[in-house]
Coordinates of N, CA and C in Angstrom, one line a residue:
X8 N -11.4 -12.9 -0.1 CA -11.9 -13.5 -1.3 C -10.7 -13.9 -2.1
X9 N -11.0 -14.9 -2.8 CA -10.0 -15.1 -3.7 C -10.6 -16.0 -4.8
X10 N -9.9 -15.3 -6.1 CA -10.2 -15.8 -7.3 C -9.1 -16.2 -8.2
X11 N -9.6 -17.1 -8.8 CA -8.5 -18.1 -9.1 C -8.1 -17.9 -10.8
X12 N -7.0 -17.8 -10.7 CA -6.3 -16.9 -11.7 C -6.0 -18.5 -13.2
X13 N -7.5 -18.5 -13.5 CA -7.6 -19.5 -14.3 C -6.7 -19.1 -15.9
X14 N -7.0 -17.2 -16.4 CA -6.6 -17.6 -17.5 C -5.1 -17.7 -17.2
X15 N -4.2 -17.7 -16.4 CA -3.1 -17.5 -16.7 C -2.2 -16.0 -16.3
X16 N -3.4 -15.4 -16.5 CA -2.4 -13.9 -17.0 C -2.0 -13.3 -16.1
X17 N -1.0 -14.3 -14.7 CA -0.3 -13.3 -13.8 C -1.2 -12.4 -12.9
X18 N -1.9 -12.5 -12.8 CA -2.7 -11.3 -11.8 C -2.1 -10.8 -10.7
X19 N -1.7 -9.5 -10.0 CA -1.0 -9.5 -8.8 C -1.7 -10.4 -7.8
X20 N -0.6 -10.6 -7.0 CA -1.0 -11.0 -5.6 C -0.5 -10.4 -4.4
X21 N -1.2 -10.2 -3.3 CA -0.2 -9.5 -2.3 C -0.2 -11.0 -1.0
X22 N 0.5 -11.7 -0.9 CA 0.8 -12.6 0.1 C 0.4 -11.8 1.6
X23 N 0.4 -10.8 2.0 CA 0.2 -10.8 3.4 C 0.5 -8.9 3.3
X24 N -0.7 -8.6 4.5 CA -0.7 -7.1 4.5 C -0.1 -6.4 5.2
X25 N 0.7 -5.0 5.0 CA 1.6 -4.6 5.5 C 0.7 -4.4 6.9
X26 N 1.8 -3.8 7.9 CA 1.7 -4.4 9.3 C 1.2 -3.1 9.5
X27 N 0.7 -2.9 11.0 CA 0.5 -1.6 11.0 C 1.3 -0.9 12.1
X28 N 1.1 0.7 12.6 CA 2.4 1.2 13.2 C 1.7 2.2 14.2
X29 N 2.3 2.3 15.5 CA 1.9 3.4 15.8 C 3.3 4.0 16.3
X30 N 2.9 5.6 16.6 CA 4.1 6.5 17.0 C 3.8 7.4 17.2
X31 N 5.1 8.2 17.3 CA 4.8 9.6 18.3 C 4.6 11.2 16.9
X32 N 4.1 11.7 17.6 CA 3.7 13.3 16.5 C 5.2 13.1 16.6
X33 N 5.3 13.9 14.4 CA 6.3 14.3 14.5 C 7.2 13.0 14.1
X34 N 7.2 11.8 13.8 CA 7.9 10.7 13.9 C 7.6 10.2 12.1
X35 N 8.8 9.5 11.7 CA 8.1 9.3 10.4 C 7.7 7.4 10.5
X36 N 6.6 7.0 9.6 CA 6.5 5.3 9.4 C 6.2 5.1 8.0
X37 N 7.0 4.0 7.6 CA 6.6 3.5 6.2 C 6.5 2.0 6.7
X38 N 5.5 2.1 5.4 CA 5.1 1.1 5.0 C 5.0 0.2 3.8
X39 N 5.3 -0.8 3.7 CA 5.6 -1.8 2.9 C 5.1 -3.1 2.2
X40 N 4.6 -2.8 0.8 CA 3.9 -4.3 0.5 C 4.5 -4.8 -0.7
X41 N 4.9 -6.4 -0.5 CA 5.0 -7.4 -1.3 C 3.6 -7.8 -1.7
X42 N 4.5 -7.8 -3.6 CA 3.4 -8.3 -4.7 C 4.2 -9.1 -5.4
X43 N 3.7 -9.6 -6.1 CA 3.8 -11.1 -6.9 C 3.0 -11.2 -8.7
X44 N 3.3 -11.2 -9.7 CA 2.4 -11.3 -10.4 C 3.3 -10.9 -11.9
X45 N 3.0 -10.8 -12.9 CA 3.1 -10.5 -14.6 C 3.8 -9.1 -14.0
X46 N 4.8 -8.6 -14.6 CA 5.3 -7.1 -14.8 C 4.5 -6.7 -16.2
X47 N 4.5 -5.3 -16.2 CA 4.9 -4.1 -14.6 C 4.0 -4.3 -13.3
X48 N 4.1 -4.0 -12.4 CA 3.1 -3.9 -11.0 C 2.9 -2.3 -11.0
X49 N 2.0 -2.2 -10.7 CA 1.8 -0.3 -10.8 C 0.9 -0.3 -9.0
X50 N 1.7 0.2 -8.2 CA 1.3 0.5 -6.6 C 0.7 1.7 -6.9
X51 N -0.8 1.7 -6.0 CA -1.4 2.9 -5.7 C -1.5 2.8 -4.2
X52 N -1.2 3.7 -3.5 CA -1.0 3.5 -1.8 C -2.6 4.9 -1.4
X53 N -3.6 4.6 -0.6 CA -4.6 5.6 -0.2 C -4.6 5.5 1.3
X54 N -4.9 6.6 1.7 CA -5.4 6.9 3.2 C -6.8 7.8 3.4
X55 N -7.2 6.5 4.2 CA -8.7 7.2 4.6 C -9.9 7.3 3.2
X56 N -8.8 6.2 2.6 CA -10.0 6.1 0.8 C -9.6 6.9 0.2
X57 N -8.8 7.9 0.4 CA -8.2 8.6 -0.9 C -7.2 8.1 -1.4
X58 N -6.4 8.7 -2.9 CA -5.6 8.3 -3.3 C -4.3 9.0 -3.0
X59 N -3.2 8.9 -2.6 CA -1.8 9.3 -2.0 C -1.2 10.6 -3.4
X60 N -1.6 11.3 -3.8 CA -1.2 11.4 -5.1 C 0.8 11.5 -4.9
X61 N 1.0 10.8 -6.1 CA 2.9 10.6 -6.0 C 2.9 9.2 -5.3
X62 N 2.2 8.2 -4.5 CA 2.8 7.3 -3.9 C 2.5 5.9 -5.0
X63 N 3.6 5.3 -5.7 CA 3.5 4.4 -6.2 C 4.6 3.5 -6.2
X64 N 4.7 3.5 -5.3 CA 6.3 2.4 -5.1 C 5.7 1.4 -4.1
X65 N 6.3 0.2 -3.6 CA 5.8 -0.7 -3.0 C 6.5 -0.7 -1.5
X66 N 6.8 0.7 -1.4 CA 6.7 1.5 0.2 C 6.0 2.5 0.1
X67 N 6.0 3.4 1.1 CA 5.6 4.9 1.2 C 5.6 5.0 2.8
X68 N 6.1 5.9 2.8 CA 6.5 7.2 4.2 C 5.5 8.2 4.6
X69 N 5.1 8.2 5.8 CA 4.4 9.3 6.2 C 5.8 10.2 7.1
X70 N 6.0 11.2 6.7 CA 6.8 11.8 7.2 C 6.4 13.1 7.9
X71 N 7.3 13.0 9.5 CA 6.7 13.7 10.7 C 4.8 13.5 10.4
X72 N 4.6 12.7 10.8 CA 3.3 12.3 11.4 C 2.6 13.4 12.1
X73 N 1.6 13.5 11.7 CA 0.6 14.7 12.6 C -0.8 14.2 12.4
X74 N -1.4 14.0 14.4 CA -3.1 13.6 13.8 C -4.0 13.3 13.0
X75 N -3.6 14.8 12.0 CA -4.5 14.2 11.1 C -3.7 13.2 9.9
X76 N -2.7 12.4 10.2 CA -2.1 11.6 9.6 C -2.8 10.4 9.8
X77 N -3.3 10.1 10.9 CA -3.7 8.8 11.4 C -4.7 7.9 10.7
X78 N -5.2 6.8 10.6 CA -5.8 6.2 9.9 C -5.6 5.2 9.5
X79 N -6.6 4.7 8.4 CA -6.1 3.4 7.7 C -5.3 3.9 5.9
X80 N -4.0 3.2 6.3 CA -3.2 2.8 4.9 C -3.4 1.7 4.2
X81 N -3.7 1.7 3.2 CA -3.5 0.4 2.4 C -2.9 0.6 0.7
X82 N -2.4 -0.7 0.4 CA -1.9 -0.2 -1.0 C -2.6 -1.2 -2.3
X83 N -3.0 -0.5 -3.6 CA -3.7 -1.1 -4.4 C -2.6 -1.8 -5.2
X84 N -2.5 -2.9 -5.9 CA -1.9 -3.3 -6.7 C -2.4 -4.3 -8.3
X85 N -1.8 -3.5 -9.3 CA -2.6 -3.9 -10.3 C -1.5 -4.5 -11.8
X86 N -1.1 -4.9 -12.5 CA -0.8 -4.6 -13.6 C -1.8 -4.8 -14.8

């Protein structure tokens, strides 16, 4: 979807979604998204629909990976 940012006011944008990773238990992966838009950008990063609590930077690391690490990442971005 996309909506078209008539008044003006910078809305983020994310150009393209961070990639995805696989690896071995025990191994760490971050991940990475470019935004675009009015400062400040405030990142919220969730797994599995939750919220990451502490991850708001426009990476984040799962470090040493364990099963129940697996899933879908994605990152919210708002200002």
């Amino acid at each position: 979807l996309t909506v078209n940012d008539v008044a003006g006011s910078g809305s983020p944008i994310i150009p393209g979604n961070p990639s995805g990773r696989s690896i071995d238990p025990g191994a760490d992966a971050t991940f990475n998204v470019t935004a675009t838009g009015a400062v400040p950008l405030v990142y919220r990063w969730l797994h599995a629909g939750v919220e990451i609590p502490g991850a708001g930077d426009p990476s984040y690391t799962v470090t040493g990976a364990q099963p129940a690490d697996a899933g879908l990442y994605w990152a919210i971005v708002s200002n």
